[in-house]
Amino acid sequence: MVKVSEFDKVFNEAQRQGRLSFYFTNRGEEACSVGSGAALRDDDWVWPQYRELGATFWRGYTIEEAANQCCHNELDATKGRQLPMHIGSPEKHLMYVKSNLGQQVPAANGAAYAMKLQRKGRCSITYFGEGCASEGDIPSALNIASVHGCPTIFFCRNNGYAISTHTDDQYKSDGIAPRGVAFGMPTIRVDGNDLLAVYAATRAARRIAVEEGKPALIEAMTYRIGAHSTSDDDSKYRRADSPEEGYDSERAYWDARSPIVRFGRFLEARGLWTAEEETALRKTERAASIKALNDAEKRAQPHVKHLFTDVLDEPPWMLRQQQADLKAHLAKYSEHYAEVTAEQIESM
Amino acid sequence: MGEDIGEMGGVFQCTAGLSSEFGARRVIETPISEACIGGCAVGAAATGLVVPIVEVQIMDMVPLMMEKVVNQAQRDAEGRSVSMPIVIRGPQGGGHRLSAQHSQSLEAWFTAVPGLKVVMPSTPHDAKGLLLAAVRDPNPVIFLEHKNLYQLPRSHVPDGDYEVPLGVASILREGTDVTLVATSNMVHEALKAAGRLAARKEQPVSVEVIDPRTLWPLDEATILDSVQRTSRLVIAHEAPRRGGWGGELLSVVQEKAFDYLDAPITIVAGRDCPLPYNAALEKACIPGAAQIAEACLAVVQRPGFDQ
């Protein structure tokens, strides 16, 4: 959780410094992703939304890989084709973050069903916020998972805001949990800021999915302490008042009970952790993230030939022709393409 | 995967018998949600464990699945090669009095999506061979059948395993005076037109009929080679004229074979109206052999025709 938190700070700051165009933070929701990620097997399929860096790191995805993707350099697995934080690694059964909302949810069913058909004993987990849950795909996905017994864990991070839309304007139901019940699946509502509770809930859901061949819905109640992304100014819409006396604002109330604070206190109370250790850990993680960012920025850009790769398994004839045309164009007008090196043009 | 594909065998009987042979676990009759069916297929394909074949009950319903078709069923949707051996198939086309929302021809939408192969068989023989090729192709394929083709005689389909390659056009009838490129059901109207023109007592016209079969990637070489020999091109498709795929082919040929052309390229297409239910009105919307033959005759009877 601390690793996620420090990576978030460095990369969010980097965007404000103009070094990245975009970033999403995970502030306040570290327990949702780390707790759930830790309850899975390494080859369960993860279908993320975009605020699950904790589950991604837990699976073994490195901060260097994340930095390379955010800096869209030659080591970026997405080959410069995607915005920052569209991270993923199919080899680790981590599907890439998708640009369009909610698309991961029905897809998770298909992956789960395919694994069930082949008796793999594995499940899919898919994450979505309470705002995303309003998309038409989500009720359909819940329905088909129930009807066909897809071993899918539906993990809803109910974090209070969908960009600027407060939950009061997102639904009139009792949160998202009734939708699981409505579609006939076991449903758990959990304190999303309690790391161990999230872990326990996900373990229970996983057992249902894998042993009973049924989906399960987890609604994790949490709070989005940061903005939606670097593209919105949350001071324009975040509610000012704390739900309780003694805090300056709604955000301050939740900051005081964030997952890292709560788990830190839990460990301290058992003599397993100290404030000094936390300070040292944060320092180490911050330094690692800064190094990863600096290293990633220095790397070369992705090869321009990757415009044409992966469109199909082999480039069709018209793409090979367009690649040849582009090579000639880049050679002729090289002064207008300062970032494309002569070596890249040669090796196209 | 699809609606009513199990015991019923599909509303057009395309999956008849599959459920009893392969079981409900593999012939998955889904609840009604095109978006979700498409989404599940994308997820299943991404695991690399299975090849999903999605039936869109009537292709006019594909807009409900468009996000999946256009954005998700892509090898590089996520920016790096992702397993996506998916086939999305279903019936298009009018002539059955099913009105505008059950009769459209939408291939032009899909040819605008890089990375999605677009296949339109015109015969049962080709449908089987192309479908087997599509299922074995590691790329996403949208496979557009025509309702009329479900009624063509079965005797044309050989038993056994064979493939018709994707990306390869077929010259169904050789000719010297006009190249006639037609898609899907219009292939049959084109062949009728070609037969009538060849049988004319005065000034018979020799028409070369080409079925591209795959619209993306298109076998331009076969079409261009033909136009270089005949100097005239007529394109026939059922979809409406404006925004139709014919315009795309026309642009390619005029760019690459302009100096070979002795006449403007002509497109014979559906009227720019939603297809009506009333039989006479519907018939007036959809082109046929008569209009195709007239178009071929018109490009031939220009100054310079020297038979």
XYZ file of C-alpha atoms in Angstrom:
655
model
C 0.000 0.000 0.000
C 2.893 2.311 0.826
C 4.562 1.452 -2.465
C 1.378 2.459 -4.311
C 1.077 5.623 -2.248
C 4.638 6.765 -2.930
C 4.471 5.840 -6.619
C 1.248 7.863 -6.833
C 2.851 10.926 -5.247
C 5.878 10.874 -7.536
C 3.943 10.322 -10.739
C 1.165 12.751 -9.874
C 3.788 15.407 -9.181
C 5.525 14.480 -12.434
C 2.346 15.243 -14.331
C 2.068 18.629 -12.613
C 5.661 19.289 -13.638
C 4.799 18.588 -17.266
C 6.829 15.372 -17.432
C 3.752 13.185 -18.002
C 0.546 14.126 -19.721
C -1.791 12.256 -17.405
C -1.970 10.166 -14.221
C -4.598 8.469 -11.998
C -3.941 8.129 -8.259
C -5.168 5.413 -5.920
C -5.330 7.603 -2.809
C -7.578 6.164 -0.180
C -8.256 2.936 -2.047
C -5.013 1.064 -1.524
C -6.666 -1.583 0.656
C -9.252 -2.419 -1.999
C -6.655 -3.423 -4.522
C -3.919 -4.826 -2.288
C -6.340 -6.736 -0.055
C -8.203 -8.301 -2.958
C -5.099 -8.914 -5.038
C -3.490 -10.783 -2.171
C -6.439 -13.173 -1.927
C -6.065 -14.447 -5.471
C -3.912 -17.080 -7.106
C -1.240 -15.775 -9.446
C -3.012 -17.038 -12.535
C -6.507 -15.845 -11.736
C -7.399 -13.299 -14.418
C -7.510 -9.688 -13.283
C -9.702 -7.309 -15.311
C -9.026 -3.876 -13.782
C -10.692 -0.530 -14.106
C -7.810 1.871 -13.442
C -7.480 2.323 -9.690
C -6.006 -1.067 -8.869
C -2.282 -0.440 -8.918
C -2.073 -2.349 -5.634
C -3.369 -5.593 -7.170
C -1.071 -5.066 -10.135
C 2.049 -4.603 -7.997
C 1.000 -7.542 -5.812
C 0.960 -9.778 -8.875
C 4.603 -8.856 -9.575
C 4.220 -6.032 -12.053
C 7.132 -3.693 -11.276
C 7.348 0.036 -10.728
C 9.804 0.100 -13.625
C 7.220 -1.449 -15.947
C 4.658 1.085 -14.756
C 7.122 3.933 -15.256
C 7.967 2.756 -18.769
C 4.301 2.636 -19.661
C 3.618 6.086 -18.243
C 6.591 7.487 -20.136
C 5.616 5.584 -23.312
C 9.224 4.637 -24.029
C 10.711 1.763 -26.024
C 10.163 -0.637 -23.123
C 6.506 0.294 -22.761
C 4.531 -2.909 -23.266
C 1.789 -0.857 -24.886
C 4.340 0.432 -27.457
C 3.380 4.057 -27.083
C -0.210 3.418 -28.075
C -1.956 4.141 -24.820
C -2.316 6.856 -22.215
C -0.360 6.589 -18.976
C -1.671 4.032 -16.495
C -3.079 1.745 -19.207
C -0.921 -0.848 -17.564
C -1.184 -4.603 -17.773
C 0.609 -7.842 -18.444
C -1.230 -10.755 -20.062
C 1.644 -13.071 -19.113
C 0.762 -12.348 -15.495
C -2.967 -12.636 -16.280
C -3.356 -8.918 -15.737
C -5.465 -7.475 -18.536
C -4.542 -3.969 -19.598
C -6.519 -1.030 -18.294
C -9.049 -0.064 -20.964
C -9.959 3.452 -22.026
C -13.691 2.862 -22.275
C -15.573 2.467 -19.046
C -16.884 -0.855 -17.908
C -15.595 -2.947 -20.785
C -13.562 -5.090 -18.427
C -16.679 -6.354 -16.662
C -18.409 -8.548 -19.255
C -15.007 -9.581 -20.568
C -14.111 -10.947 -17.133
C -17.065 -13.323 -17.444
C -15.790 -14.690 -20.727
C -12.348 -15.303 -19.312
C -13.837 -16.964 -16.234
C -16.092 -19.162 -18.321
C -13.246 -20.235 -20.614
C -11.191 -21.272 -17.585
C -14.160 -23.148 -16.112
C -14.746 -24.944 -19.424
C -11.151 -26.097 -19.322
C -11.353 -27.008 -15.641
C -8.510 -24.713 -14.643
C -9.803 -24.129 -11.124
C -9.302 -20.416 -11.480
C -11.474 -17.331 -11.404
C -11.622 -13.838 -12.841
C -11.839 -10.719 -10.752
C -13.078 -7.492 -12.242
C -13.053 -4.071 -10.636
C -15.364 -1.128 -11.215
C -16.452 1.969 -9.326
C -19.995 2.728 -8.255
C -20.274 5.149 -11.172
C -19.145 2.556 -13.670
C -21.815 0.267 -12.213
C -24.425 2.480 -13.880
C -23.165 1.482 -17.335
C -25.546 -0.903 -19.097
C -22.860 -3.551 -19.458
C -22.639 -4.122 -15.722
C -26.155 -5.407 -14.985
C -25.944 -7.525 -18.147
C -22.652 -8.949 -16.969
C -24.045 -9.760 -13.517
C -26.968 -11.494 -15.176
C -25.014 -13.620 -17.587
C -22.530 -14.576 -14.872
C -25.369 -15.885 -12.731
C -27.156 -17.667 -15.555
C -24.064 -19.414 -16.858
C -22.170 -19.863 -13.605
C -19.111 -17.822 -14.530
C -16.507 -17.931 -11.734
C -16.262 -14.147 -11.672
C -15.622 -11.960 -8.633
C -17.273 -8.591 -9.247
C -15.426 -6.086 -7.050
C -17.108 -2.694 -6.808
C -15.096 0.119 -5.245
C -17.812 2.410 -3.960
C -15.604 5.435 -3.432
C -18.104 8.279 -3.265
C -17.403 10.038 -6.560
C -17.435 9.211 -10.265
C -15.246 12.013 -11.558
C -17.431 14.828 -10.180
C -20.669 12.905 -9.645
C -21.453 12.203 -6.025
C -23.174 8.914 -5.192
C -26.347 10.884 -4.383
C -26.568 11.600 -8.115
C -25.419 8.180 -9.270
C -28.038 5.908 -7.713
C -31.107 5.935 -5.465
C -30.641 2.352 -4.312
C -28.755 1.164 -1.246
C -25.452 1.258 -3.069
C -24.477 -1.441 -5.531
C -24.903 -4.516 -3.343
C -28.639 -4.977 -4.067
C -27.761 -5.489 -7.727
C -25.838 -8.645 -6.911
C -28.800 -9.942 -4.951
C -31.157 -8.886 -7.738
C -29.227 -11.037 -10.188
C -29.106 -14.004 -7.885
C -25.523 -14.053 -6.662
C -23.899 -14.111 -3.206
C -23.041 -10.542 -2.264
C -20.695 -9.128 0.373
C -20.526 -5.529 1.518
C -17.185 -4.808 3.161
C -15.318 -1.902 4.732
C -13.037 -1.172 1.795
C -10.534 0.673 3.960
C -9.886 -2.358 6.162
C -7.140 -4.299 4.439
C -7.790 -7.549 6.279
C -11.552 -7.369 5.787
C -11.079 -6.902 2.052
C -8.689 -9.837 2.015
C -11.177 -12.017 3.881
C -14.088 -10.989 1.675
C -12.171 -11.723 -1.490
C -11.043 -15.103 -0.191
C -14.640 -15.987 0.545
C -15.764 -14.810 -2.895
C -12.968 -16.731 -4.554
C -13.977 -19.929 -2.820
C -17.545 -19.478 -4.056
C -16.362 -18.777 -7.581
C -13.904 -21.623 -7.903
C -15.531 -24.328 -5.789
C -19.172 -23.605 -6.552
C -18.737 -22.259 -10.086
C -20.782 -19.153 -9.276
C -20.112 -15.435 -9.390
C -20.012 -13.244 -6.305
C -20.266 -9.487 -5.855
C -18.202 -7.548 -3.341
C -19.110 -3.917 -2.668
C -16.162 -2.293 -0.893
C -17.140 0.970 0.809
C -14.230 3.362 0.492
C -13.449 6.970 -0.371
C -11.539 8.573 -3.209
C -9.212 10.938 -1.393
C -7.548 12.245 -4.564
C -9.106 13.703 -7.680
C -10.385 11.389 -10.401
C -7.197 12.041 -12.373
C -4.814 14.838 -13.208
C -7.438 16.227 -15.594
C -10.016 17.407 -13.055
C -9.938 19.976 -10.280
C -11.805 18.323 -7.434
C -12.046 21.539 -5.432
C -14.849 22.434 -7.831
C -17.097 19.584 -6.778
C -15.855 17.760 -3.675
C -18.186 18.276 -0.741
C -16.698 20.529 1.851
C -18.223 19.336 5.091
C -16.868 16.514 7.173
C -19.459 13.900 8.145
C -18.352 14.297 11.770
C -17.131 17.047 14.070
C -13.447 17.497 14.477
C -12.282 17.499 10.872
C -11.817 20.454 8.544
C -13.364 18.833 5.529
C -14.780 15.656 4.065
C -11.388 14.848 2.630
C -9.626 15.414 5.960
C -12.082 13.057 7.680
C -11.224 10.266 5.270
C -7.514 11.023 5.232
C -7.468 10.382 8.960
C -8.909 6.903 8.452
C -7.256 5.939 5.165
C -6.273 2.294 4.684
C -2.578 2.942 5.321
C -3.270 4.873 8.526
C -5.618 2.199 9.806
C -3.401 -0.747 8.983
C -0.366 1.078 10.341
C -2.137 1.626 13.670
C -3.320 -1.987 13.709
C 0.256 -3.206 13.347
C 1.637 -0.690 15.838
C -0.878 -1.785 18.414
C 0.529 -5.307 18.101
C 4.136 -4.174 18.263
C 4.724 -5.085 14.644
C 5.350 -1.637 13.268
C 6.656 1.787 14.233
C 6.329 5.307 12.889
C 10.069 5.318 12.222
C 9.800 2.210 10.085
C 7.006 3.828 8.148
C 9.037 6.935 7.522
C 11.965 4.837 6.350
C 9.751 2.715 4.095
C 8.212 5.763 2.530
C 11.649 7.209 1.898
C 12.838 4.024 0.204
C 9.749 3.675 -1.939
C 9.823 7.326 -2.940
C 13.438 7.046 -3.990
C 12.691 3.917 -6.021
C 9.799 5.606 -7.794
C 11.855 8.703 -8.556
C 14.645 6.536 -9.949
C 12.151 4.577 -12.049
C 10.709 7.804 -13.440
C 14.106 9.300 -14.211
C 15.321 6.106 -15.872
C 12.121 5.749 -17.882
C 12.328 9.315 -19.166
C 15.831 8.782 -20.464
C 14.912 5.786 -22.580
C 14.307 6.065 -26.313
C 10.865 6.439 -27.823
C 9.077 3.363 -29.208
C 10.050 2.424 -32.746
C 7.784 4.132 -35.254
C 7.281 0.803 -37.076
C 4.952 -0.135 -34.220
C 2.282 1.954 -35.885
C 1.845 -1.059 -38.119
C 2.501 -4.037 -35.870
C -0.297 -5.817 -33.989
C -3.053 -4.386 -36.193
C -3.265 -7.963 -37.419
C -1.004 -10.871 -36.464
C 0.988 -10.117 -39.655
C 0.809 -6.726 -41.358
C -1.499 -6.973 -44.400
C -0.241 -5.777 -47.785
C -1.633 -2.241 -47.533
C 0.020 -1.664 -44.161
C 3.363 -2.860 -45.528
C 2.904 -0.354 -48.350
C 1.997 2.424 -45.921
C 5.033 1.577 -43.830
C 7.260 1.918 -46.900
C 5.581 5.244 -47.762
C 6.088 6.457 -44.207
C 9.760 5.485 -44.282
C 10.268 7.561 -47.414
C 8.305 10.459 -45.926
C 10.270 10.442 -42.671
C 13.557 10.334 -44.564
C 12.562 13.235 -46.787
C 11.139 15.461 -44.014
C 13.353 14.354 -41.164
C 13.779 17.894 -39.861
C 10.053 17.899 -38.987
C 10.324 14.639 -37.045
C 13.049 15.417 -34.547
C 12.082 12.557 -32.255
C 12.404 9.874 -34.933
C 16.043 8.866 -35.166
C 17.896 8.028 -38.358
C 18.431 4.510 -37.022
C 14.689 4.038 -36.636
C 14.039 5.213 -40.176
C 16.763 2.927 -41.527
C 15.435 -0.089 -39.699
C 11.808 0.344 -40.707
C -22.487 -17.810 -28.170
C -25.742 -16.138 -28.988
C -29.457 -15.856 -28.497
C -31.660 -18.862 -29.246
C -28.758 -20.837 -30.694
C -29.316 -23.892 -28.514
C -32.209 -26.280 -28.906
C -33.964 -23.969 -31.320
C -30.881 -23.921 -33.518
C -30.959 -20.181 -34.104
C -33.687 -18.088 -35.682
C -32.163 -18.771 -39.101
C -31.210 -22.349 -38.177
C -27.502 -21.685 -38.532
C -26.682 -23.586 -35.344
C -29.194 -26.421 -35.764
C -27.889 -29.635 -34.207
C -24.793 -28.065 -32.644
C -26.156 -28.038 -29.138
C -26.983 -31.731 -29.132
C -23.600 -32.581 -30.629
C -21.380 -30.331 -28.515
C -23.462 -29.614 -25.449
C -24.695 -26.495 -23.728
C -21.295 -25.717 -22.252
C -19.913 -24.969 -25.711
C -23.061 -23.875 -27.544
C -23.971 -21.156 -25.110
C -27.451 -19.774 -25.276
C -27.145 -16.368 -23.682
C -29.519 -13.930 -22.032
C -30.470 -11.029 -24.238
C -27.640 -8.568 -24.172
C -25.650 -8.097 -27.337
C -23.191 -5.900 -25.496
C -22.576 -8.542 -22.882
C -22.329 -11.393 -25.358
C -19.705 -9.444 -27.273
C -17.918 -8.534 -24.046
C -17.807 -12.126 -22.825
C -16.448 -13.243 -26.178
C -13.685 -10.628 -25.987
C -12.698 -11.847 -22.533
C -12.752 -15.494 -23.512
C -10.632 -14.797 -26.604
C -8.106 -12.826 -24.539
C -7.280 -15.869 -22.423
C -6.036 -17.720 -25.497
C -7.915 -20.809 -24.283
C -10.871 -20.795 -26.682
C -12.071 -19.347 -30.007
C -15.398 -17.619 -29.434
C -17.890 -17.479 -32.286
C -20.563 -14.889 -31.630
C -23.874 -14.945 -33.435
C -25.595 -11.597 -33.786
C -29.161 -12.710 -34.289
C -29.790 -10.082 -36.926
C -26.873 -7.855 -37.872
C -28.984 -4.719 -37.353
C -28.578 -5.462 -33.625
C -24.822 -5.112 -33.853
C -24.982 -1.421 -32.831
C -25.788 -2.715 -29.344
C -22.446 -4.499 -29.480
C -20.493 -1.835 -31.365
C -18.153 -0.914 -28.519
C -16.946 -4.511 -28.462
C -16.671 -4.813 -32.241
C -14.913 -1.525 -32.832
C -12.850 -0.991 -29.692
C -12.532 -4.199 -27.706
C -12.246 -7.000 -30.268
C -8.878 -5.728 -31.398
C -5.470 -7.310 -31.148
C -3.970 -3.995 -30.182
C -6.943 -2.459 -28.364
C -4.763 -2.354 -25.326
C -1.744 -1.206 -27.235
C 0.000 -4.527 -27.428
C -0.765 -7.751 -29.085
C -3.557 -9.468 -27.184
C -4.999 -12.814 -28.208
C -8.243 -12.083 -30.085
C -9.277 -15.009 -32.316
C -12.921 -13.967 -32.342
C -15.537 -14.406 -35.080
C -18.695 -12.292 -35.026
C -21.229 -13.516 -37.541
C -24.832 -12.896 -38.481
C -27.326 -12.150 -41.246
C -27.674 -8.883 -43.123
C -29.840 -7.853 -45.991
C -33.330 -7.095 -47.185
C -35.901 -8.661 -49.437
C -37.763 -10.444 -46.633
C -40.158 -7.654 -45.624
C -38.528 -7.327 -42.212
C -38.351 -3.552 -42.491
C -35.555 -1.135 -41.796
C -34.338 -2.383 -38.438
C -33.946 -5.991 -39.557
C -32.708 -5.558 -43.135
C -29.628 -3.392 -43.212
C -26.241 -3.975 -44.837
C -23.625 -2.473 -42.547
C -20.287 -3.611 -43.956
C -19.114 -0.036 -44.592
C -19.079 0.631 -40.841
C -16.700 -2.268 -40.197
C -14.330 -1.569 -43.085
C -13.562 1.719 -41.331
C -12.078 -0.121 -38.329
C -8.389 -1.024 -38.756
C -7.629 -4.458 -37.392
C -11.035 -6.036 -37.989
C -11.267 -8.390 -40.954
C -14.544 -8.037 -42.848
C -15.802 -11.062 -44.759
C -18.929 -11.352 -46.940
C -19.530 -14.749 -48.539
C -21.892 -14.969 -51.488
C -22.372 -18.734 -51.801
C -22.808 -21.618 -49.367
C -19.568 -23.138 -50.662
C -17.639 -19.977 -49.864
C -19.511 -19.462 -46.599
C -18.254 -22.779 -45.229
C -14.691 -22.331 -46.456
C -14.455 -18.702 -45.354
C -15.961 -19.458 -41.950
C -13.444 -22.215 -41.313
C -10.656 -19.847 -42.361
C -12.100 -17.126 -40.134
C -12.336 -19.381 -37.102
C -8.734 -20.473 -37.578
C -7.501 -16.912 -38.194
C -5.902 -15.444 -35.053
C -7.363 -12.021 -35.864
C -10.854 -10.696 -35.144
C -13.238 -11.288 -38.051
C -16.730 -9.986 -38.661
C -18.553 -12.373 -40.962
C -21.531 -10.895 -42.756
C -24.001 -13.384 -44.193
C -27.084 -12.473 -46.259
C -30.483 -13.865 -45.370
C -31.040 -14.876 -48.999
C -27.976 -17.061 -48.912
C -29.503 -19.298 -46.253
C -31.980 -20.429 -48.896
C -29.577 -21.326 -51.679
C -29.328 -25.019 -52.617
C -27.223 -27.128 -50.240
C -25.812 -29.205 -53.029
C -23.138 -26.586 -53.587
C -21.400 -27.339 -50.288
C -18.787 -30.123 -50.305
C -18.407 -32.316 -47.233
C -15.143 -32.379 -45.363
C -12.670 -29.780 -44.282
C -11.659 -27.036 -46.677
C -10.849 -23.381 -46.360
C -11.403 -20.445 -48.650
C -8.594 -17.979 -47.902
C -9.390 -14.596 -46.455
C -8.125 -11.595 -48.396
C -8.528 -13.275 -51.787
C -11.119 -12.233 -54.381
C -12.802 -14.657 -56.752
C -13.373 -14.152 -60.496
C -16.675 -15.928 -60.983
C -17.057 -15.180 -64.649
C -14.336 -14.029 -67.021
C -14.970 -11.175 -69.411
C -13.331 -8.519 -71.525
C -15.594 -5.454 -71.696
C -16.534 -4.526 -68.124
C -15.307 -5.433 -64.639
C -18.302 -5.928 -62.361
C -17.475 -6.153 -58.638
C -20.400 -7.274 -56.506
C -20.795 -8.276 -52.887
C -22.959 -10.733 -51.026
C -26.394 -11.253 -52.552
C -25.623 -8.832 -55.369
C -23.164 -11.396 -56.742
C -26.148 -13.451 -57.910
C -27.815 -10.426 -59.469
C -24.500 -9.569 -61.122
C -24.182 -13.045 -62.621
C -27.744 -12.847 -63.955
C -26.993 -9.463 -65.487
C -23.772 -10.759 -67.042
C -25.645 -13.705 -68.543
C -28.279 -11.467 -70.097
C -25.675 -9.087 -71.523
C -23.693 -11.920 -73.057
C -26.858 -13.261 -74.673
C -27.744 -9.992 -76.417
C -28.155 -10.500 -80.147
C -26.819 -7.089 -81.032
C -23.689 -5.898 -79.291
C -23.380 -8.609 -76.628
C -21.291 -7.422 -73.696
C -18.651 -9.583 -72.031
C -18.698 -8.925 -68.276
C -16.076 -10.103 -65.795
C -17.756 -10.694 -62.423
C -15.614 -10.479 -59.297
C -16.634 -11.271 -55.734
C -14.078 -9.713 -53.350
C -15.294 -12.025 -50.487
C -13.066 -10.157 -47.993
C -13.568 -6.388 -47.859
C -10.770 -5.768 -45.346
C -8.029 -6.525 -46.204
C -9.185 -6.187 -49.802
C -7.598 -8.060 -52.713
C -7.089 -4.882 -54.722
C -4.616 -6.554 -57.077
C -7.225 -8.878 -58.617
C -9.651 -6.014 -59.180
C -7.018 -3.639 -60.581
C -5.676 -6.315 -62.914
C -9.191 -6.845 -64.241
C -9.837 -3.121 -64.731
C -6.565 -2.818 -66.615
C -7.872 -5.429 -69.041
C -11.479 -4.204 -69.381
C -11.088 -0.407 -68.827
C -14.521 -0.197 -67.186
C -15.747 -0.779 -63.648
C -19.231 -1.182 -62.223
C -19.696 -1.852 -58.517
C -22.889 -3.398 -57.124
C -23.899 -3.627 -53.468
C -27.190 -3.712 -51.618
C -26.260 -1.105 -48.996
C -27.316 2.454 -49.743
C -25.273 4.501 -52.200
C -24.109 7.248 -49.877
C -21.408 6.187 -47.449
C -21.407 2.695 -48.929
C -18.381 0.502 -49.440
C -18.626 1.046 -53.202
C -17.318 4.570 -52.716
C -14.225 3.218 -51.003
C -13.485 0.805 -53.862
C -14.171 3.526 -56.409
C -11.639 5.824 -54.752
C -8.963 3.141 -54.825
C -9.492 2.230 -58.470
C -9.665 5.799 -59.756
C -6.439 6.558 -57.904
C -4.523 3.514 -59.071
C -6.038 2.791 -62.522
C -7.234 6.208 -63.733
C -5.323 6.019 -67.013
C -6.864 2.655 -67.845
C -10.458 3.822 -67.467
C -12.556 4.574 -70.546
C -15.650 5.499 -68.540
C -16.539 6.841 -65.102
C -16.808 4.146 -62.436
C -20.474 3.441 -61.707
C -21.989 2.245 -58.444
C -25.289 0.364 -58.436
C -26.539 0.469 -54.858
C -29.558 0.643 -52.619
C -31.524 3.851 -52.510
C -30.621 6.201 -49.679
C -33.776 5.250 -47.756
C -34.484 2.973 -44.828
C -35.835 -0.293 -46.216
C -39.632 -0.391 -45.985
C -41.854 -3.319 -45.027
C -44.258 -3.076 -47.967
C -43.153 -5.528 -50.643
C -43.362 -3.219 -53.627
C -41.625 -0.391 -51.791
C -38.887 -2.691 -50.535
C -38.270 -4.051 -54.025
C -37.928 -0.527 -55.346
C -35.149 0.144 -52.818
C -32.926 -2.804 -53.540
C -31.033 -3.021 -56.844
C -31.226 -6.094 -59.060
C -30.004 -7.618 -62.310
C -31.884 -5.076 -64.441
C -30.180 -2.034 -62.934
C -26.797 -3.768 -62.969
C -27.172 -4.717 -66.630
C -28.194 -1.155 -67.525
C -25.170 0.242 -65.717
C -22.822 -2.133 -67.571
C -24.432 -1.240 -70.887
C -24.161 2.480 -70.151
C -20.417 2.373 -69.459
C -19.902 0.329 -72.577
C -22.033 2.458 -74.891
C -19.856 5.531 -74.563
C -17.810 7.086 -77.326
C -14.749 4.915 -77.674
C -16.403 1.524 -77.401
C -14.966 -0.260 -80.316
C -16.378 -3.746 -80.528
